[in-house]
mmCIF file of C-alpha atoms in Angstrom:
data_model
loop_
_atom_site.group_PDB
_atom_site.id
_atom_site.type_symbol
_atom_site.label_atom_id
_atom_site.label_comp_id
_atom_site.label_asym_id
_atom_site.label_seq_id
_atom_site.Cartn_x
_atom_site.Cartn_y
_atom_site.Cartn_z
ATOM 1 C CA MET P 1 -106.060 4.104 6.573
ATOM 2 C CA LYS P 2 -106.850 2.483 10.480
ATOM 3 C CA VAL P 3 -103.727 0.669 11.850
ATOM 4 C CA ASN P 4 -103.982 -2.987 13.198
ATOM 5 C CA GLU P 5 -100.836 -3.926 14.867
ATOM 6 C CA ASP P 6 -102.219 -8.104 14.460
ATOM 7 C CA THR P 7 -100.049 -7.072 9.844
ATOM 8 C CA PHE P 8 -96.938 -7.842 12.768
ATOM 9 C CA PRO P 9 -97.416 -11.638 14.586
ATOM 10 C CA ASP P 10 -94.759 -12.369 16.873
ATOM 11 C CA SER P 11 -94.359 -15.382 15.750
ATOM 12 C CA VAL P 12 -92.285 -13.462 13.360
ATOM 13 C CA PRO P 13 -88.968 -13.604 14.350
ATOM 14 C CA ALA P 14 -87.137 -10.557 13.788
ATOM 15 C CA GLN P 15 -83.551 -8.664 15.052
ATOM 16 C CA ASP P 16 -82.792 -6.766 17.600
ATOM 17 C CA GLY P 17 -83.365 -3.508 15.150
ATOM 18 C CA VAL P 18 -86.514 -4.537 13.696
ATOM 19 C CA GLU P 19 -87.910 -5.867 17.821
ATOM 20 C CA ASP P 20 -86.798 -2.093 18.454
ATOM 21 C CA ARG P 21 -89.049 -1.117 16.053
ATOM 22 C CA ARG P 22 -92.239 -2.673 17.410
ATOM 23 C CA GLN P 23 -91.578 -1.629 20.729
ATOM 24 C CA ARG P 24 -91.988 1.403 19.913
ATOM 25 C CA LYS P 25 -94.594 1.338 17.191
ATOM 26 C CA ALA P 26 -96.277 -0.262 19.877
ATOM 27 C CA ARG P 27 -95.710 2.539 22.814
ATOM 28 C CA GLN P 28 -96.227 4.986 20.015
ATOM 29 C CA THR P 29 -99.639 3.246 19.692
ATOM 30 C CA ARG P 30 -100.192 3.162 23.692
ATOM 31 C CA ASP P 31 -100.410 6.548 24.229
ATOM 32 C CA ALA P 32 -101.469 8.009 21.624
ATOM 33 C CA LEU P 33 -104.946 5.422 22.581
ATOM 34 C CA ALA P 34 -104.308 7.393 26.010
ATOM 35 C CA ALA P 35 -103.977 10.447 24.942
ATOM 36 C CA ALA P 36 -107.403 10.321 23.363
ATOM 37 C CA ALA P 37 -108.883 8.520 26.067
ATOM 38 C CA LEU P 38 -107.986 11.610 27.844
ATOM 39 C CA ASP P 39 -109.656 14.457 25.424
ATOM 40 C CA LEU P 40 -112.969 12.217 24.670
ATOM 41 C CA ILE P 41 -113.790 12.056 28.262
ATOM 42 C CA LEU P 42 -113.189 15.680 29.160
ATOM 43 C CA GLU P 43 -114.910 16.578 25.951
ATOM 44 C CA ARG P 44 -117.598 14.802 26.315
ATOM 45 C CA GLY P 45 -117.747 12.878 29.443
ATOM 46 C CA LEU P 46 -117.330 9.680 30.179
ATOM 47 C CA ALA P 47 -120.427 8.325 29.410
ATOM 48 C CA ASP P 48 -120.915 9.766 25.810
ATOM 49 C CA VAL P 49 -116.966 7.932 25.240
ATOM 50 C CA THR P 50 -117.462 4.201 23.522
ATOM 51 C CA VAL P 51 -114.243 2.247 22.316
ATOM 52 C CA GLY P 52 -114.813 2.609 18.664
ATOM 53 C CA ALA P 53 -114.145 6.376 18.913
ATOM 54 C CA VAL P 54 -111.356 6.616 20.750
ATOM 55 C CA ALA P 55 -109.593 4.208 18.890
ATOM 56 C CA ASP P 56 -110.784 6.201 15.745
ATOM 57 C CA ARG P 57 -109.099 8.934 17.133
ATOM 58 C CA ALA P 58 -105.709 7.711 17.677
ATOM 59 C CA ASP P 59 -106.995 6.231 13.984
ATOM 60 C CA VAL P 60 -106.261 2.317 14.560
ATOM 61 C CA THR P 61 -108.456 -0.170 14.964
ATOM 62 C CA ARG P 62 -110.449 -2.027 17.892
ATOM 63 C CA ARG P 63 -108.903 -4.618 18.026
ATOM 64 C CA THR P 64 -105.996 -3.164 18.282
ATOM 65 C CA PHE P 65 -107.331 -1.393 20.957
ATOM 66 C CA SER P 66 -108.664 -4.411 23.112
ATOM 67 C CA ARG P 67 -104.410 -5.373 22.785
ATOM 68 C CA HIS P 68 -103.226 -2.263 24.787
ATOM 69 C CA PHE P 69 -106.468 -1.565 26.990
ATOM 70 C CA VAL P 70 -109.409 -3.280 29.023
ATOM 71 C CA GLY P 71 -111.394 -0.531 28.406
ATOM 72 C CA LYS P 72 -111.281 3.613 27.979
ATOM 73 C CA GLU P 73 -110.992 3.982 31.589
ATOM 74 C CA ASP P 74 -108.280 2.111 31.348
ATOM 75 C CA ALA P 75 -107.179 4.142 28.436
ATOM 76 C CA ALA P 76 -107.987 7.151 30.114
ATOM 77 C CA LEU P 77 -105.288 6.899 33.369
ATOM 78 C CA ASP P 78 -102.850 5.260 31.661
ATOM 79 C CA PHE P 79 -100.182 7.820 32.454
ATOM 80 C CA VAL P 80 -100.827 6.936 35.821
ATOM 81 C CA ARG P 81 -100.165 3.109 36.006
ATOM 82 C CA GLY P 82 -96.183 5.052 34.606
ATOM 83 C CA ASP P 83 -95.768 6.981 37.384
ATOM 84 C CA GLY P 84 -96.478 3.458 39.653
ATOM 85 C CA ASP P 85 -94.273 1.986 37.503
ATOM 86 C CA ARG P 86 -91.820 5.226 37.607
ATOM 87 C CA ILE P 87 -92.384 5.463 41.302
ATOM 88 C CA ASN P 88 -91.601 1.447 42.357
ATOM 89 C CA ALA P 89 -88.495 2.116 39.827
ATOM 90 C CA LEU P 90 -86.552 4.666 41.983
ATOM 91 C CA LEU P 91 -88.066 3.182 44.885
ATOM 92 C CA ARG P 92 -85.607 -0.144 43.979
ATOM 93 C CA ALA P 93 -82.773 2.530 43.261
ATOM 94 C CA ARG P 94 -82.681 3.782 46.861
ATOM 95 C CA PRO P 95 -80.234 3.370 48.873
ATOM 96 C CA ALA P 96 -80.649 -0.033 50.819
ATOM 97 C CA ASP P 97 -78.928 1.906 54.213
ATOM 98 C CA GLU P 98 -82.279 4.294 53.796
ATOM 99 C CA PRO P 99 -85.763 3.657 56.967
ATOM 100 C CA PRO P 100 -88.391 2.121 54.275
ATOM 101 C CA LEU P 101 -90.563 5.367 55.210
ATOM 102 C CA LEU P 102 -87.864 7.841 53.984
ATOM 103 C CA ALA P 103 -87.424 5.463 50.878
ATOM 104 C CA TYR P 104 -90.284 5.505 49.300
ATOM 105 C CA ARG P 105 -90.540 9.524 49.942
ATOM 106 C CA ARG P 106 -87.725 10.098 48.716
ATOM 107 C CA ALA P 107 -88.518 8.637 45.528
ATOM 108 C CA VAL P 108 -91.729 10.402 45.034
ATOM 109 C CA ALA P 109 -89.620 13.532 45.093
ATOM 110 C CA ASP P 110 -87.277 12.188 42.653
ATOM 111 C CA TRP P 111 -89.959 11.311 40.609
ATOM 112 C CA LEU P 112 -92.246 14.656 40.550
ATOM 113 C CA ALA P 113 -88.214 16.887 40.415
ATOM 114 C CA ASP P 114 -87.578 14.338 37.392
ATOM 115 C CA ARG P 115 -88.079 16.017 34.202
ATOM 116 C CA GLU P 116 -86.679 13.419 31.622
ATOM 117 C CA ASN P 117 -89.270 11.608 32.378
ATOM 118 C CA PRO P 118 -91.551 13.309 33.806
ATOM 119 C CA ALA P 119 -94.404 13.208 35.697
ATOM 120 C CA SER P 120 -98.333 12.804 34.837
ATOM 121 C CA HIS P 121 -99.368 15.797 37.126
ATOM 122 C CA ILE P 122 -97.476 18.680 33.626
ATOM 123 C CA ARG P 123 -99.253 16.873 31.002
ATOM 124 C CA PRO P 124 -102.294 19.532 30.143
ATOM 125 C CA ARG P 125 -105.755 18.451 31.863
ATOM 126 C CA MET P 126 -104.326 15.607 33.413
ATOM 127 C CA ARG P 127 -105.815 17.134 36.717
ATOM 128 C CA ALA P 128 -109.077 17.491 35.824
ATOM 129 C CA LEU P 129 -108.956 14.224 34.648
ATOM 130 C CA LEU P 130 -108.857 13.295 38.520
ATOM 131 C CA ALA P 131 -110.486 15.286 39.625
ATOM 132 C CA LEU P 132 -112.858 13.440 37.491
ATOM 133 C CA VAL P 133 -112.252 9.895 39.238
ATOM 134 C CA ASP P 134 -113.462 11.443 42.203
ATOM 135 C CA THR P 135 -117.232 11.531 40.519
ATOM 136 C CA GLU P 136 -116.911 9.075 37.742
ATOM 137 C CA PRO P 137 -117.923 5.385 39.578
ATOM 138 C CA ALA P 138 -116.090 3.944 36.769
ATOM 139 C CA LEU P 139 -112.742 5.333 36.631
ATOM 140 C CA PHE P 140 -112.550 5.532 40.446
ATOM 141 C CA ALA P 141 -112.812 1.928 40.115
ATOM 142 C CA ALA P 142 -110.360 1.726 37.471
ATOM 143 C CA TYR P 143 -107.635 4.247 39.166
ATOM 144 C CA GLU P 144 -108.092 2.586 42.193
ATOM 145 C CA ARG P 145 -106.938 -1.143 40.068
ATOM 146 C CA ILE P 146 -104.216 1.085 39.053
ATOM 147 C CA ARG P 147 -102.658 2.336 42.297
ATOM 148 C CA VAL P 148 -103.374 -1.333 44.136
ATOM 149 C CA ASP P 149 -101.140 -3.309 41.532
ATOM 150 C CA ALA P 150 -98.684 -0.172 41.958
ATOM 151 C CA GLN P 151 -98.597 -0.557 45.889
ATOM 152 C CA GLU P 152 -98.569 -4.397 45.983
ATOM 153 C CA GLU P 153 -95.315 -3.676 44.139
ATOM 154 C CA SER P 154 -94.287 -0.884 46.449
ATOM 155 C CA ILE P 155 -94.756 -3.712 49.229
ATOM 156 C CA ARG P 156 -92.477 -6.683 47.826
ATOM 157 C CA ILE P 157 -90.064 -3.789 46.483
ATOM 158 C CA ILE P 158 -89.820 -3.261 51.088
ATOM 159 C CA ALA P 159 -90.290 -6.459 51.998
ATOM 160 C CA ASP P 160 -87.097 -7.164 49.754
ATOM 161 C CA ARG P 161 -85.595 -4.335 51.115
ATOM 162 C CA LEU P 162 -86.128 -5.467 55.232
ATOM 163 C CA ALA P 163 -85.196 -9.455 53.499
ATOM 164 C CA VAL P 164 -88.674 -10.201 54.959
ATOM 165 C CA ASP P 165 -91.733 -12.218 54.216
ATOM 166 C CA ASP P 166 -94.170 -9.111 53.090
ATOM 167 C CA VAL P 167 -96.445 -11.767 53.696
ATOM 168 C CA ARG P 168 -96.417 -12.938 57.688
ATOM 169 C CA ASP P 169 -94.188 -9.944 58.552
ATOM 170 C CA LEU P 170 -96.839 -6.567 58.632
ATOM 171 C CA ARG P 171 -93.662 -4.072 58.028
ATOM 172 C CA PRO P 172 -93.960 -3.625 53.940
ATOM 173 C CA ALA P 173 -98.218 -2.553 53.917
ATOM 174 C CA VAL P 174 -97.960 -0.532 56.977
ATOM 175 C CA VAL P 175 -95.056 1.558 55.365
ATOM 176 C CA VAL P 176 -96.683 1.757 51.837
ATOM 177 C CA ASP P 177 -100.342 1.676 52.516
ATOM 178 C CA ALA P 178 -99.122 5.089 55.210
ATOM 179 C CA ALA P 179 -96.946 6.642 52.497
ATOM 180 C CA ALA P 180 -99.030 6.239 48.902
ATOM 181 C CA GLY P 181 -101.544 7.259 51.010
ATOM 182 C CA VAL P 182 -99.615 10.321 51.988
ATOM 183 C CA LEU P 183 -99.700 11.028 47.866
ATOM 184 C CA THR P 184 -102.737 9.898 47.467
ATOM 185 C CA ALA P 185 -103.808 12.536 49.826
ATOM 186 C CA ALA P 186 -101.888 15.794 48.202
ATOM 187 C CA LEU P 187 -102.765 14.399 44.970
ATOM 188 C CA ARG P 188 -106.256 14.493 45.281
ATOM 189 C CA ALA P 189 -105.768 17.538 47.049
ATOM 190 C CA TRP P 190 -104.198 18.771 43.636
ATOM 191 C CA ALA P 191 -106.840 18.192 41.663
ATOM 192 C CA ARG P 192 -109.368 20.219 43.990
ATOM 193 C CA GLY P 193 -107.105 22.996 43.307
ATOM 194 C CA ILE P 194 -105.248 23.295 46.877
ATOM 195 C CA GLN P 195 -102.745 25.074 47.254
ATOM 196 C CA ALA P 196 -99.597 24.278 49.576
ATOM 197 C CA ASP P 197 -98.946 26.654 52.465
ATOM 198 C CA HIS P 198 -95.406 28.662 51.093
ATOM 199 C CA SER P 199 -95.993 30.610 55.139
ATOM 200 C CA ASP P 200 -92.843 29.663 56.225
ATOM 201 C CA ALA P 201 -90.953 30.345 52.835
ATOM 202 C CA ASP P 202 -88.282 33.398 52.549
ATOM 203 C CA PRO P 203 -90.512 35.973 51.295
ATOM 204 C CA ASP P 204 -87.312 37.948 49.876
ATOM 205 C CA ALA P 205 -86.776 34.792 47.266
ATOM 206 C CA ASP P 206 -87.084 35.512 43.527
ATOM 207 C CA PRO P 207 -90.894 33.703 42.878
ATOM 208 C CA GLY P 208 -89.056 32.058 39.992
ATOM 209 C CA ASP P 209 -87.291 29.795 42.423
ATOM 210 C CA ARG P 210 -90.464 28.000 43.731
ATOM 211 C CA PRO P 211 -91.008 24.514 41.892
ATOM 212 C CA GLU P 212 -93.869 24.583 39.226
ATOM 213 C CA ASP P 213 -95.549 23.804 36.334
ATOM 214 C CA HIS P 214 -94.356 24.442 32.995
ATOM 215 C CA HIS P 215 -96.848 22.128 30.881
ATOM 216 C CA ASP P 216 -100.245 22.668 32.774
ATOM 217 C CA PRO P 217 -100.766 27.045 33.098
ATOM 218 C CA ASP P 218 -102.995 25.584 36.070
ATOM 219 C CA ALA P 219 -101.368 23.188 37.953
ATOM 220 C CA VAL P 220 -100.244 24.229 41.226
ATOM 221 C CA ASP P 221 -97.161 22.862 42.761
ATOM 222 C CA LEU P 222 -97.757 19.755 43.816
ATOM 223 C CA ALA P 223 -94.030 18.651 44.856
ATOM 224 C CA ALA P 224 -95.292 21.359 48.163
ATOM 225 C CA LEU P 225 -97.757 20.001 48.815
ATOM 226 C CA VAL P 226 -96.758 16.042 48.482
ATOM 227 C CA GLU P 227 -93.502 16.999 51.328
ATOM 228 C CA GLN P 228 -96.543 18.748 53.073
ATOM 229 C CA ALA P 229 -98.593 15.846 53.239
ATOM 230 C CA TYR P 230 -95.989 13.780 54.980
ATOM 231 C CA ASP P 231 -94.814 16.513 57.225
ATOM 232 C CA ALA P 232 -98.307 15.701 58.608
ATOM 233 C CA LEU P 233 -98.088 12.523 58.611
ATOM 234 C CA MET P 234 -94.691 12.309 60.397
ATOM 235 C CA GLY P 235 -95.808 14.846 63.007
ATOM 236 C CA GLU P 236 -98.854 12.752 63.384
ATOM 237 C CA ALA P 237 -97.346 9.605 64.468
ATOM 238 C CA ALA P 238 -94.558 11.116 66.986
ATOM 239 C CA LEU P 239 -97.226 12.608 68.349
ATOM 240 C CA ALA P 240 -99.368 10.086 68.667
ATOM 241 C CA ALA P 241 -95.517 8.033 70.234
ATOM 242 C CA SER P 242 -95.843 10.115 73.103
ATOM 243 C CA HIS P 243 -99.014 10.034 73.814
ATOM 244 C CA ARG P 244 -98.309 5.866 73.961
ATOM 245 C CA THR P 245 -100.047 3.578 76.844
ATOM 246 C CA THR P 246 -99.708 0.221 77.434
ATOM 247 C CA PRO P 247 -103.374 -0.915 77.801
ATOM 248 C CA VAL P 248 -104.575 -2.850 80.768
ATOM 249 C CA SER P 249 -105.727 -5.667 80.200
ATOM 250 C CA GLY P 250 -109.538 -6.581 82.157
ATOM 251 C CA LYS P 251 -110.775 -8.327 84.718
#
């Protein structure tokens, strides 16, 4: 029997325990739909997957699907949305005296190192899904919507840290666009299977000490790629600053 969450209308009063169970059930349903969409798209290809097929795989009704997602692309990328929420939560928790760019960088590092609330990239087949984003326009559009939503929240967080108006002051948007762009570049490189540069690693170190993905045996160390990408940004910024010149106005 397929589950329809409308069986339990929101208007019915519920005790805290009952409400908690409903929230857990809704979260489980959403996760099941997201997993079903991801698996079906990778198995059949995006064009050959319907919302009905996703709902059938998750054993729920199409109406229940529509309560959670606007489309199959949105469902397949729901784990990515969760990553953005987690990074922003960690960004809010960074010390107030940290420079904004460093705070974002460290929030991303904390997110990648967290095994209690793991980043989506350690889920099996996530690298294949992210690689598909670059080739499927509908998936790319859904990915961009999720990315923009997360970055807008990051901008608000940075503006609060700086005690400025994010509409009038460019700094929050500049910091977030640069920092999130670094993460996006590293994720795309990771999805293409590009390995991080370990040329400066200790040759006598135990290979088991290197960060690795224990869920997806094909994954490479994304954390190292992210750090490498941030170092590249900082290096380019320092180089540009050293060559800064005062513009000469035309006559």
